[in-house]
Amino acid sequence: MDGNNPDLENFRKEWQKEVTARSSARGKNRSDSRAHTQSGKAEDSSSNARAPLPSSQVYEEVESLHGISTQAYHDLDNKDDARRLGSQGIDIQPSNHTSEEPKSALEHYEKAVEREDQGNLGDSLNLYRRAFRLDADVDRIYKNKHFPPSSTTRKPTDPNPSNAPVTVPNTAHHSLHGRSSSTSDQPSASFFSSSIATAPPLIEGSPPPPCPIAGIPSETLIQILQDIAIADIASFVRLSLVCKRFAYLVATEDRIWEHICQGREYGFAAMHYRWTSTVDGHPLPTTLEANALPIEDPLDISTLTLTHTIPCSTILLPSSPSLALSPIYPSYQTMFRTRPRIRFNGCYISTVNYHRPGASSSTSNATYTSPVHIVTYYRYLRFFRDGTCVSLLTTVEPADVVHHLTKENLHTHHNRESMLPSAVMRHALRGRWRLSGSLHPTPRTPHIDTHAHTQQVPEEKEAEGDIHIETEGVDPKYMYKLHLSFRSAGREVGGTRNNKLVWKGFWSYNRLTDDWAAFTLRNDRAFFWSRVRSYGMGW
């Protein structure tokens, strides 16, 4: 660069003059502020040292000495100074919070919320404390002011006002469970008129892909859904997640649920409320002795003789064309979900865990050296459609057992030397099962006594909801009797029901001495149903 350039020399001189003028003006301002600070010190005896300049002012002086123009950003807060710890940054707050101090409890609470949103948790906590000291219900006042109930919830209207005429239908009784249709269990009435939505087009502007099922009439669609329900009831229920139309049909089409209840696939036509086979799995003969199998006594498992015969139709399951609804089961969907029934596409498993003390050492009597045994074993129950069942007590885990709980494995691989996977069935016991009650429960009608003017409700011989099981014993002279009751596992509203069997009694019968002995159920646990896909439909 040429050093004799006159333009460059003139620019340097002007720049030096401007810097000298700015530095002199800044020095004068600092001297005035220093004099003012010294006068303040004389007045205030408590402060002995001058507070240092803020970092922003130091930055401005350095920039002015070097001739750098300062650019102001008025939309940003001085967050660095506000978040700095120490004597220099404690009292520094952002520029937009220079408003007056809050006075009421609500103002303190609003200020605390604002500071919390900005990340100043310490200040927000102090403001929260002040607000609650002034008013303990300040949070409710804040919620009513900024989040009124009218903006979040809407009060439901009465479907049938008191002044409505009698001819107006009450929509609150349209629910399958007898509850209001406004609950989440039932789809909206608008689902009825909704159509099956087609898939969106792959390219914008192009025609959407065809949806053949959207044009199927309702009668044909119901028949298709009924065939799906017969094949797999779980897949039928999951169809309600496809669209609103399917959700409405699954929840309200009672013809499908009626066919399910009356069918033998999942319904009650496959249930047995009377004994249909012997304990060893053979079908009952056509004629039986009247005293051999009294239905009223569930604990009688005496041997069968042929001295006095009765028709077998009085013991076998009566065939009926339909199941009538009742106040207990107002719809077939309610009947299928709540009425106790046996599931054939899986097995029931009971896992038992308990502790017992081991033998103490002869050389030491210390408690902490005594062993503790953790005992774990499993009970398995699988029911078949012909009224027979299989019971197994073993220590083998379910993954190695459930696939071998079949009738074919009951009479094979029972020798102790066998190492086949199905050898676990060597301890399996054959048995039979029946449900309590009857296929067609009759509601109990009260009997009015004209003399006492009281109502007497007749007691049923056997309540519904239990299952009776009779199995072989470990020795041919013994026989076991199990009495279980249906329960529902899980706390979800609308979840699976009657998938749990709890103990009510367990007995052993000696054929030779005609004696009954009760087993203690101290460590036994309930049975839980588990689906096994290899069983299929359980035919």
Coordinates of C-alpha atoms in Angstrom, one line a residue, residues 6-537:
P6 CA -3.5 11.8 0.8
D7 CA -7.0 10.3 1.1
L8 CA -5.8 7.6 3.5
E9 CA -3.9 10.1 5.6
N10 CA -7.0 12.3 5.9
F11 CA -9.2 9.3 6.9
R12 CA -6.6 8.4 9.7
K13 CA -6.6 11.9 11.1
E14 CA -10.4 12.1 11.2
W15 CA -10.6 8.7 12.8
Q16 CA -8.1 9.7 15.5
K17 CA -10.0 12.9 16.3
E18 CA -13.3 11.0 16.6
V19 CA -11.8 8.4 19.0
T20 CA -10.2 11.1 21.1
A21 CA -13.5 13.0 21.4
R22 CA -15.4 9.9 22.4
S23 CA -12.8 8.9 25.0
S24 CA -12.7 12.3 26.5
A25 CA -16.5 12.4 26.7
R26 CA -16.6 8.9 28.3
G27 CA -13.9 10.0 30.8
K28 CA -15.9 13.0 31.8
N29 CA -19.0 10.8 32.4
R30 CA -17.0 8.4 34.5
S31 CA -15.6 11.2 36.6
D32 CA -19.1 12.6 37.2
S33 CA -20.4 9.1 38.2
R34 CA -17.4 8.6 40.5
A35 CA -18.1 11.9 42.2
H36 CA -21.7 10.9 42.6
T37 CA -20.7 7.5 44.0
Q38 CA -18.4 9.2 46.5
S39 CA -21.2 11.5 47.7
G40 CA -23.5 8.5 48.0
K41 CA -20.9 6.7 50.1
A42 CA -20.7 9.7 52.5
E43 CA -24.4 9.6 52.9
D44 CA -24.7 5.8 53.3
S45 CA -22.3 4.5 55.9
S46 CA -23.3 0.9 55.4
S47 CA -21.6 0.5 52.0
N48 CA -17.8 0.6 52.1
A49 CA -16.9 -0.3 48.5
R50 CA -18.1 0.9 45.2
A51 CA -20.1 -1.7 43.2
P52 CA -18.2 -2.8 40.1
L53 CA -19.6 -1.8 36.7
P54 CA -21.9 -4.2 35.0
S55 CA -20.3 -6.3 32.3
S56 CA -22.4 -4.7 29.6
Q57 CA -21.0 -1.3 30.4
V58 CA -17.5 -2.6 30.3
Y59 CA -18.2 -4.0 26.9
E60 CA -19.6 -0.7 25.7
E61 CA -16.5 1.2 26.9
V62 CA -14.1 -1.2 25.2
E63 CA -16.1 -1.0 22.0
S64 CA -16.2 2.8 22.1
L65 CA -12.4 3.0 22.6
H66 CA -11.8 0.8 19.6
G67 CA -14.2 2.7 17.4
I68 CA -16.7 -0.2 17.1
S69 CA -20.3 0.8 16.6
T70 CA -22.7 -0.8 19.1
Q71 CA -25.8 -2.5 17.7
A72 CA -28.7 -2.8 20.1
Y73 CA -31.1 -5.7 20.1
H74 CA -34.2 -4.6 22.0
D75 CA -36.1 -7.8 21.6
L76 CA -33.7 -9.9 23.6
D77 CA -33.4 -10.1 27.4
N78 CA -30.2 -9.9 29.3
K79 CA -30.5 -13.6 30.2
D80 CA -26.8 -14.1 30.9
D81 CA -26.7 -11.5 33.6
A82 CA -30.0 -12.8 35.1
R83 CA -28.8 -16.4 35.4
R84 CA -25.4 -15.5 36.7
L85 CA -24.7 -16.5 40.3
G86 CA -22.8 -14.2 42.7
S87 CA -23.0 -10.7 44.0
Q88 CA -23.0 -9.2 40.5
G89 CA -25.9 -11.2 39.0
I90 CA -28.3 -11.8 41.9
D91 CA -30.3 -8.5 41.5
I92 CA -30.1 -8.4 37.8
Q93 CA -33.4 -9.2 36.1
P94 CA -34.5 -9.2 32.4
S95 CA -35.5 -5.8 31.1
N96 CA -39.1 -6.9 30.5
H97 CA -39.7 -7.6 34.2
T98 CA -39.3 -4.1 35.5
S99 CA -43.0 -3.8 36.3
E100 CA -44.2 -3.1 39.8
E101 CA -44.1 -5.8 42.5
P102 CA -47.2 -8.1 42.8
K103 CA -49.5 -7.4 45.7
S104 CA -52.3 -9.9 45.8
A105 CA -52.0 -13.7 46.0
L106 CA -53.3 -14.1 42.4
E107 CA -50.6 -11.7 41.1
H108 CA -47.9 -13.6 43.0
Y109 CA -49.2 -16.8 41.5
E110 CA -49.3 -15.4 38.0
K111 CA -45.8 -14.0 38.4
A112 CA -44.6 -17.4 39.7
V113 CA -46.0 -19.2 36.6
E114 CA -44.3 -16.7 34.4
R115 CA -40.9 -17.1 36.1
E116 CA -41.3 -20.9 35.9
D117 CA -41.9 -20.7 32.2
Q118 CA -38.7 -18.7 31.8
G119 CA -36.6 -21.2 33.8
N120 CA -36.2 -19.1 37.0
L121 CA -37.2 -21.9 39.4
G122 CA -35.8 -20.2 42.5
D123 CA -37.8 -17.0 42.0
S124 CA -40.9 -19.0 41.0
L125 CA -40.7 -21.1 44.2
N126 CA -40.5 -18.0 46.4
L127 CA -43.4 -16.4 44.6
Y128 CA -45.4 -19.6 45.0
R129 CA -44.8 -19.6 48.7
R130 CA -45.8 -16.0 49.1
A131 CA -49.0 -16.6 47.1
F132 CA -50.1 -19.6 49.2
R133 CA -49.3 -17.6 52.4
L134 CA -51.7 -14.9 51.3
D135 CA -54.4 -17.3 50.1
A136 CA -54.4 -21.1 50.4
D137 CA -56.8 -21.5 47.5
V138 CA -55.0 -19.3 45.1
D139 CA -54.4 -22.3 42.7
R140 CA -58.2 -22.7 42.3
I141 CA -58.6 -19.0 41.7
Y142 CA -55.9 -19.1 39.0
K143 CA -57.5 -22.1 37.4
N144 CA -61.0 -20.6 37.3
K145 CA -59.6 -17.4 35.8
H146 CA -57.4 -18.8 33.1
F147 CA -59.1 -22.2 32.6
P148 CA -62.8 -21.9 33.3
P149 CA -64.8 -25.1 33.3
S150 CA -67.0 -23.9 30.5
S151 CA -64.0 -23.9 28.1
T152 CA -63.0 -27.5 28.7
T153 CA -66.1 -29.5 29.5
R154 CA -69.6 -29.4 28.2
K155 CA -72.6 -30.4 30.3
P156 CA -74.5 -33.2 28.7
T157 CA -78.1 -32.5 27.8
D158 CA -80.9 -34.6 29.2
P159 CA -82.0 -37.0 26.4
N160 CA -85.5 -37.1 27.9
P161 CA -86.6 -34.0 29.8
S162 CA -89.4 -34.3 32.3
N163 CA -91.8 -32.3 30.1
A164 CA -91.3 -34.5 27.1
P165 CA -94.3 -36.5 25.8
V166 CA -94.6 -40.2 26.4
T167 CA -94.1 -41.0 22.7
V168 CA -90.5 -39.7 22.7
P169 CA -88.2 -42.7 22.8
N170 CA -85.7 -42.7 25.6
T171 CA -82.2 -43.1 24.1
A172 CA -80.8 -43.9 27.5
H173 CA -82.2 -47.5 27.3
H174 CA -80.7 -48.3 23.9
S175 CA -77.4 -49.6 25.5
L176 CA -76.7 -53.3 25.4
H177 CA -75.6 -53.1 29.1
G178 CA -78.6 -51.2 30.3
R179 CA -76.6 -48.0 30.8
S180 CA -76.7 -44.6 29.1
S181 CA -75.7 -44.6 25.5
S182 CA -73.5 -41.6 26.2
T183 CA -70.9 -43.8 27.8
S184 CA -67.7 -44.8 26.0
D185 CA -68.8 -48.5 25.8
Q186 CA -71.2 -47.8 23.0
P187 CA -70.5 -46.0 19.7
S188 CA -72.2 -42.8 18.7
A189 CA -75.5 -42.9 16.8
S190 CA -73.7 -41.1 14.0
F191 CA -71.7 -44.3 13.3
F192 CA -74.9 -46.0 11.9
S193 CA -75.1 -43.6 8.9
S194 CA -71.3 -43.5 8.3
S195 CA -70.0 -45.5 5.4
I196 CA -66.8 -47.4 5.0
A197 CA -64.1 -44.9 4.1
T198 CA -61.9 -45.7 1.1
A199 CA -58.1 -45.4 1.1
P200 CA -56.7 -42.0 0.0
P201 CA -55.2 -41.8 -3.5
L202 CA -51.6 -42.6 -3.9
I203 CA -50.9 -39.5 -5.9
E204 CA -52.7 -36.2 -5.4
G205 CA -55.2 -35.6 -8.2
S206 CA -55.5 -39.3 -9.1
P207 CA -58.6 -41.4 -8.4
P208 CA -58.6 -43.3 -5.1
P209 CA -58.0 -47.1 -5.2
P210 CA -61.1 -49.2 -5.3
C211 CA -62.7 -50.5 -2.1
P212 CA -65.1 -53.4 -3.0
I213 CA -66.3 -53.9 0.6
A214 CA -67.6 -50.3 0.7
G215 CA -70.4 -51.2 -1.8
I216 CA -71.5 -54.5 -0.2
P217 CA -75.1 -54.4 1.2
S218 CA -75.6 -54.5 4.9
E219 CA -77.2 -57.9 4.9
T220 CA -74.2 -59.4 3.1
L221 CA -71.7 -57.5 5.3
I222 CA -73.4 -58.9 8.4
Q223 CA -73.1 -62.4 7.1
I224 CA -69.4 -61.9 6.4
L225 CA -68.9 -60.6 9.9
Q226 CA -70.8 -63.6 11.3
D227 CA -68.5 -66.0 9.4
I228 CA -65.4 -64.2 10.8
A229 CA -66.8 -64.4 14.3
I230 CA -67.3 -68.1 14.0
A231 CA -63.7 -68.6 12.7
D232 CA -62.1 -66.3 15.3
I233 CA -64.0 -64.3 17.8
A234 CA -60.9 -62.1 18.6
S235 CA -60.5 -61.1 15.0
F236 CA -64.2 -60.2 14.8
V237 CA -63.9 -57.9 17.8
R238 CA -60.7 -56.3 16.4
L239 CA -62.7 -55.3 13.3
S240 CA -64.2 -52.5 15.4
L241 CA -60.9 -50.7 15.0
V242 CA -61.1 -50.5 11.2
C243 CA -63.8 -47.8 10.8
K244 CA -66.9 -46.4 12.4
R245 CA -69.2 -48.6 10.4
F246 CA -67.5 -51.8 11.6
A247 CA -67.4 -50.5 15.2
Y248 CA -71.2 -49.9 15.1
L249 CA -71.9 -53.4 13.7
V250 CA -69.7 -55.2 16.2
A251 CA -71.2 -53.4 19.2
T252 CA -74.9 -53.4 18.2
E253 CA -75.6 -56.2 15.8
D254 CA -77.2 -58.7 18.2
R255 CA -77.9 -61.3 15.5
I256 CA -74.2 -62.0 15.3
W257 CA -73.8 -62.3 19.0
E258 CA -76.9 -64.6 19.2
H259 CA -75.3 -66.9 16.7
I260 CA -72.1 -66.9 18.7
C261 CA -73.9 -67.7 21.9
Q262 CA -76.0 -70.5 20.4
G263 CA -73.2 -72.0 18.4
R264 CA -70.8 -74.8 19.5
E265 CA -67.6 -73.0 18.5
Y266 CA -67.5 -70.5 21.4
G267 CA -71.1 -70.5 22.7
F268 CA -73.0 -72.3 25.4
A269 CA -74.2 -75.2 23.2
A270 CA -70.8 -76.7 23.9
M271 CA -71.2 -76.3 27.7
H272 CA -72.1 -79.3 29.8
Y273 CA -74.3 -78.9 32.8
R274 CA -74.6 -82.6 33.5
W275 CA -72.1 -85.4 33.4
T276 CA -71.6 -86.7 29.9
S277 CA -68.8 -89.2 30.4
T278 CA -67.1 -91.4 33.1
V279 CA -64.0 -90.4 34.9
D280 CA -61.8 -92.5 32.7
G281 CA -63.1 -90.7 29.6
H282 CA -65.7 -93.3 28.3
P283 CA -69.2 -92.1 27.3
L284 CA -72.0 -92.9 29.7
P285 CA -74.1 -95.9 28.8
T286 CA -77.6 -95.5 27.6
T287 CA -79.0 -96.8 30.9
L288 CA -77.8 -96.0 34.4
E289 CA -78.7 -96.9 37.9
A290 CA -80.7 -94.2 39.6
N291 CA -78.6 -94.1 42.7
A292 CA -75.3 -94.3 40.8
L293 CA -75.2 -90.7 39.7
P294 CA -77.6 -88.4 41.6
I295 CA -77.4 -84.9 40.1
E296 CA -78.3 -83.2 43.3
D297 CA -75.2 -84.5 45.1
P298 CA -72.0 -83.2 43.3
L299 CA -69.7 -85.2 45.6
D300 CA -71.2 -88.6 44.8
I301 CA -68.8 -90.5 42.6
S302 CA -69.8 -94.1 43.4
T303 CA -69.5 -96.9 40.9
L304 CA -72.1 -97.5 38.3
T305 CA -74.4 -100.5 38.3
L306 CA -77.3 -101.5 36.2
T307 CA -79.9 -102.6 38.7
H308 CA -82.5 -99.8 38.0
T309 CA -82.4 -97.8 34.8
I310 CA -83.4 -94.3 33.9
P311 CA -83.4 -92.6 30.5
C312 CA -80.1 -91.1 29.6
S313 CA -81.8 -88.0 28.3
T314 CA -82.4 -86.9 31.9
I315 CA -78.7 -86.6 32.4
L316 CA -77.2 -85.5 29.1
L317 CA -77.4 -81.9 28.0
P318 CA -80.8 -81.1 26.6
S319 CA -80.9 -79.7 23.1
S320 CA -82.7 -76.5 22.7
P321 CA -83.1 -74.3 19.6
S322 CA -82.4 -71.0 21.3
L323 CA -81.3 -69.3 24.5
A324 CA -83.8 -66.9 26.0
L325 CA -82.7 -63.5 27.2
S326 CA -83.4 -62.5 30.8
P327 CA -83.0 -59.4 33.1
I328 CA -79.6 -60.7 34.0
Y329 CA -78.6 -61.0 30.3
P330 CA -80.5 -58.3 28.4
S331 CA -78.6 -58.9 25.2
Y332 CA -76.6 -61.7 23.6
Q333 CA -73.4 -59.7 23.7
T334 CA -73.8 -59.3 27.5
M335 CA -74.6 -63.0 27.8
F336 CA -71.4 -64.0 25.9
R337 CA -69.2 -61.6 27.9
T338 CA -70.5 -62.1 31.4
R339 CA -72.0 -65.6 31.6
P340 CA -69.5 -68.3 32.9
R341 CA -68.2 -70.6 30.2
I342 CA -65.3 -72.9 29.5
R343 CA -62.7 -71.9 26.9
F344 CA -61.4 -74.8 24.7
N345 CA -58.7 -72.9 22.8
G346 CA -56.3 -72.8 25.7
C347 CA -55.6 -74.2 29.1
Y348 CA -55.8 -73.1 32.7
I349 CA -52.5 -72.8 34.7
S350 CA -51.9 -72.4 38.4
T351 CA -48.4 -71.3 39.5
V352 CA -47.6 -72.1 43.1
N353 CA -44.7 -70.6 45.0
Y354 CA -44.0 -70.9 48.7
H355 CA -41.0 -71.0 51.1
R356 CA -40.2 -73.7 53.6
P357 CA -37.3 -73.9 56.1
G358 CA -34.6 -76.5 55.4
A359 CA -32.8 -78.8 57.8
S360 CA -30.6 -76.9 60.2
S361 CA -26.9 -77.8 60.5
S362 CA -25.8 -80.0 63.4
T363 CA -22.7 -77.9 64.0
S364 CA -24.3 -74.5 64.0
N365 CA -27.5 -73.2 65.4
A366 CA -27.3 -69.7 63.9
T367 CA -30.4 -68.6 62.1
Y368 CA -28.7 -66.9 59.2
T369 CA -27.0 -70.2 58.2
S370 CA -30.2 -72.2 58.0
P371 CA -31.2 -72.9 54.4
V372 CA -34.6 -71.9 53.0
H373 CA -36.3 -73.9 50.2
I374 CA -38.2 -72.1 47.5
V375 CA -40.8 -74.5 46.1
T376 CA -42.4 -73.9 42.7
Y377 CA -44.8 -76.2 40.9
Y378 CA -47.6 -75.9 38.4
R379 CA -51.1 -77.3 38.0
Y380 CA -52.6 -77.6 34.5
L381 CA -56.2 -78.1 33.5
R382 CA -57.4 -78.6 29.9
F383 CA -61.0 -79.1 29.1
F384 CA -62.4 -80.9 26.0
R385 CA -65.7 -80.5 24.2
D386 CA -66.9 -84.0 25.0
G387 CA -67.0 -83.3 28.7
T388 CA -63.6 -84.8 29.6
C389 CA -60.5 -83.1 30.9
V390 CA -56.8 -83.6 31.7
S391 CA -55.2 -82.6 35.0
L392 CA -51.5 -82.4 35.6
L393 CA -49.3 -81.6 38.6
T394 CA -45.6 -81.1 37.7
T395 CA -42.6 -78.8 38.2
V396 CA -42.0 -78.4 34.5
E397 CA -42.7 -74.9 33.1
P398 CA -45.7 -74.2 30.9
A399 CA -43.6 -73.7 27.7
D400 CA -42.6 -77.4 27.9
V401 CA -46.0 -78.8 28.9
V402 CA -49.0 -77.0 27.2
H403 CA -48.3 -78.4 23.7
H404 CA -48.4 -82.0 25.1
L405 CA -51.7 -81.7 27.0
T406 CA -53.6 -83.9 24.5
K407 CA -55.6 -87.1 24.8
E408 CA -53.1 -88.9 22.5
N409 CA -50.3 -88.4 25.1
L410 CA -52.3 -89.8 28.0
H411 CA -51.5 -93.4 27.3
T412 CA -48.1 -93.2 25.8
H413 CA -44.6 -92.4 27.0
H414 CA -45.4 -93.2 30.7
N415 CA -42.3 -95.1 31.5
R416 CA -39.7 -93.5 33.6
E417 CA -36.9 -94.1 31.2
S418 CA -38.5 -92.1 28.3
M419 CA -36.7 -88.9 27.4
L420 CA -39.2 -87.6 24.9
P421 CA -40.7 -84.1 25.4
S422 CA -44.1 -85.7 25.9
A423 CA -42.9 -87.8 28.8
V424 CA -44.1 -85.1 31.2
M425 CA -47.6 -86.5 30.6
R426 CA -46.8 -89.6 32.6
H427 CA -48.3 -88.0 35.6
A428 CA -51.4 -86.7 33.9
L429 CA -54.8 -87.7 35.2
R430 CA -58.0 -88.2 33.2
G431 CA -61.2 -86.7 34.4
R432 CA -64.6 -85.1 33.5
W433 CA -66.2 -81.7 34.1
R434 CA -69.5 -80.0 34.3
L435 CA -70.8 -76.5 35.0
S436 CA -73.2 -75.7 37.8
G437 CA -76.7 -74.4 37.1
S438 CA -78.5 -75.2 33.8
L439 CA -78.4 -74.1 30.2
H440 CA -81.6 -72.2 30.6
P441 CA -81.6 -70.5 33.9
T442 CA -85.1 -69.6 35.1
P443 CA -85.5 -66.4 37.1
R444 CA -86.7 -66.9 40.6
T445 CA -90.1 -65.5 41.2
P446 CA -91.1 -64.6 44.7
H447 CA -93.9 -66.5 46.3
I448 CA -96.4 -64.4 48.3
D449 CA -97.6 -65.9 51.5
T450 CA -101.2 -64.7 52.0
H451 CA -101.2 -65.5 55.7
A452 CA -97.9 -63.8 56.6
H453 CA -98.1 -61.2 53.9
T454 CA -94.5 -61.7 53.0
Q455 CA -92.6 -62.7 49.9
Q456 CA -90.6 -65.9 50.0
V457 CA -88.0 -66.4 47.2
P458 CA -87.4 -70.1 46.5
E459 CA -83.7 -71.1 46.7
E460 CA -82.1 -72.6 43.7
K461 CA -80.6 -76.1 44.0
E462 CA -77.3 -75.0 42.4
A463 CA -76.0 -71.5 41.7
E464 CA -74.5 -70.6 38.4
G465 CA -70.8 -69.8 38.1
D466 CA -69.0 -72.9 39.5
I467 CA -67.4 -75.9 37.8
H468 CA -67.1 -79.4 39.2
I469 CA -64.2 -81.7 38.2
E470 CA -63.6 -85.3 39.0
T471 CA -60.3 -87.0 38.1
E472 CA -58.4 -90.2 38.7
G473 CA -56.2 -90.6 41.7
V474 CA -52.5 -91.5 41.9
D475 CA -53.8 -95.0 42.9
P476 CA -56.7 -96.7 41.3
K477 CA -58.6 -96.8 44.6
Y478 CA -58.6 -93.0 44.9
M479 CA -60.5 -90.4 43.1
Y480 CA -60.2 -86.6 43.3
K481 CA -63.0 -84.0 43.4
L482 CA -62.2 -80.3 42.5
H483 CA -64.7 -77.5 43.1
L484 CA -63.8 -74.2 41.4
S485 CA -65.5 -70.9 40.8
F486 CA -65.3 -68.5 37.8
R487 CA -63.7 -65.0 38.4
S488 CA -62.3 -62.3 36.2
A489 CA -58.6 -61.4 36.2
G490 CA -57.6 -57.8 35.6
R491 CA -59.0 -54.5 36.7
E492 CA -59.7 -53.0 33.2
V493 CA -63.2 -52.0 32.6
G494 CA -64.6 -54.0 29.8
G495 CA -61.6 -56.4 29.9
T496 CA -61.7 -60.2 29.6
R497 CA -64.1 -61.9 32.0
N498 CA -64.4 -65.4 33.5
N499 CA -60.8 -66.2 32.7
K500 CA -59.9 -67.2 36.2
L501 CA -60.8 -70.2 38.4
V502 CA -60.5 -69.9 42.1
W503 CA -60.5 -72.8 44.6
K504 CA -63.6 -73.6 46.6
G505 CA -62.7 -77.2 47.6
F506 CA -60.5 -80.2 46.9
W507 CA -61.3 -83.7 48.2
S508 CA -60.0 -87.2 47.9
Y509 CA -62.4 -90.2 47.8
N510 CA -61.3 -93.7 48.8
R511 CA -63.3 -96.3 46.9
L512 CA -62.5 -99.2 49.3
T513 CA -63.3 -97.5 52.6
D514 CA -65.9 -95.0 51.2
D515 CA -64.2 -92.2 53.0
W516 CA -63.7 -88.5 52.0
A517 CA -60.6 -86.5 52.9
A518 CA -60.2 -82.8 52.3
F519 CA -56.9 -81.3 51.0
T520 CA -55.7 -78.1 52.5
L521 CA -55.4 -75.2 50.1
R522 CA -52.9 -73.1 52.0
N523 CA -50.3 -72.8 49.2
D524 CA -52.5 -73.4 46.1
R525 CA -53.3 -70.5 43.9
A526 CA -56.0 -69.7 41.3
F527 CA -56.0 -71.0 37.7
F528 CA -55.5 -68.4 34.9
W529 CA -56.6 -69.1 31.3
S530 CA -53.8 -68.9 28.7
R531 CA -54.5 -69.3 25.0
V532 CA -52.5 -71.9 23.1
R533 CA -52.5 -71.4 19.3
S534 CA -51.6 -75.0 18.6
Y535 CA -55.0 -76.1 20.1
G536 CA -56.9 -74.3 17.4
M537 CA -60.6 -74.4 18.2

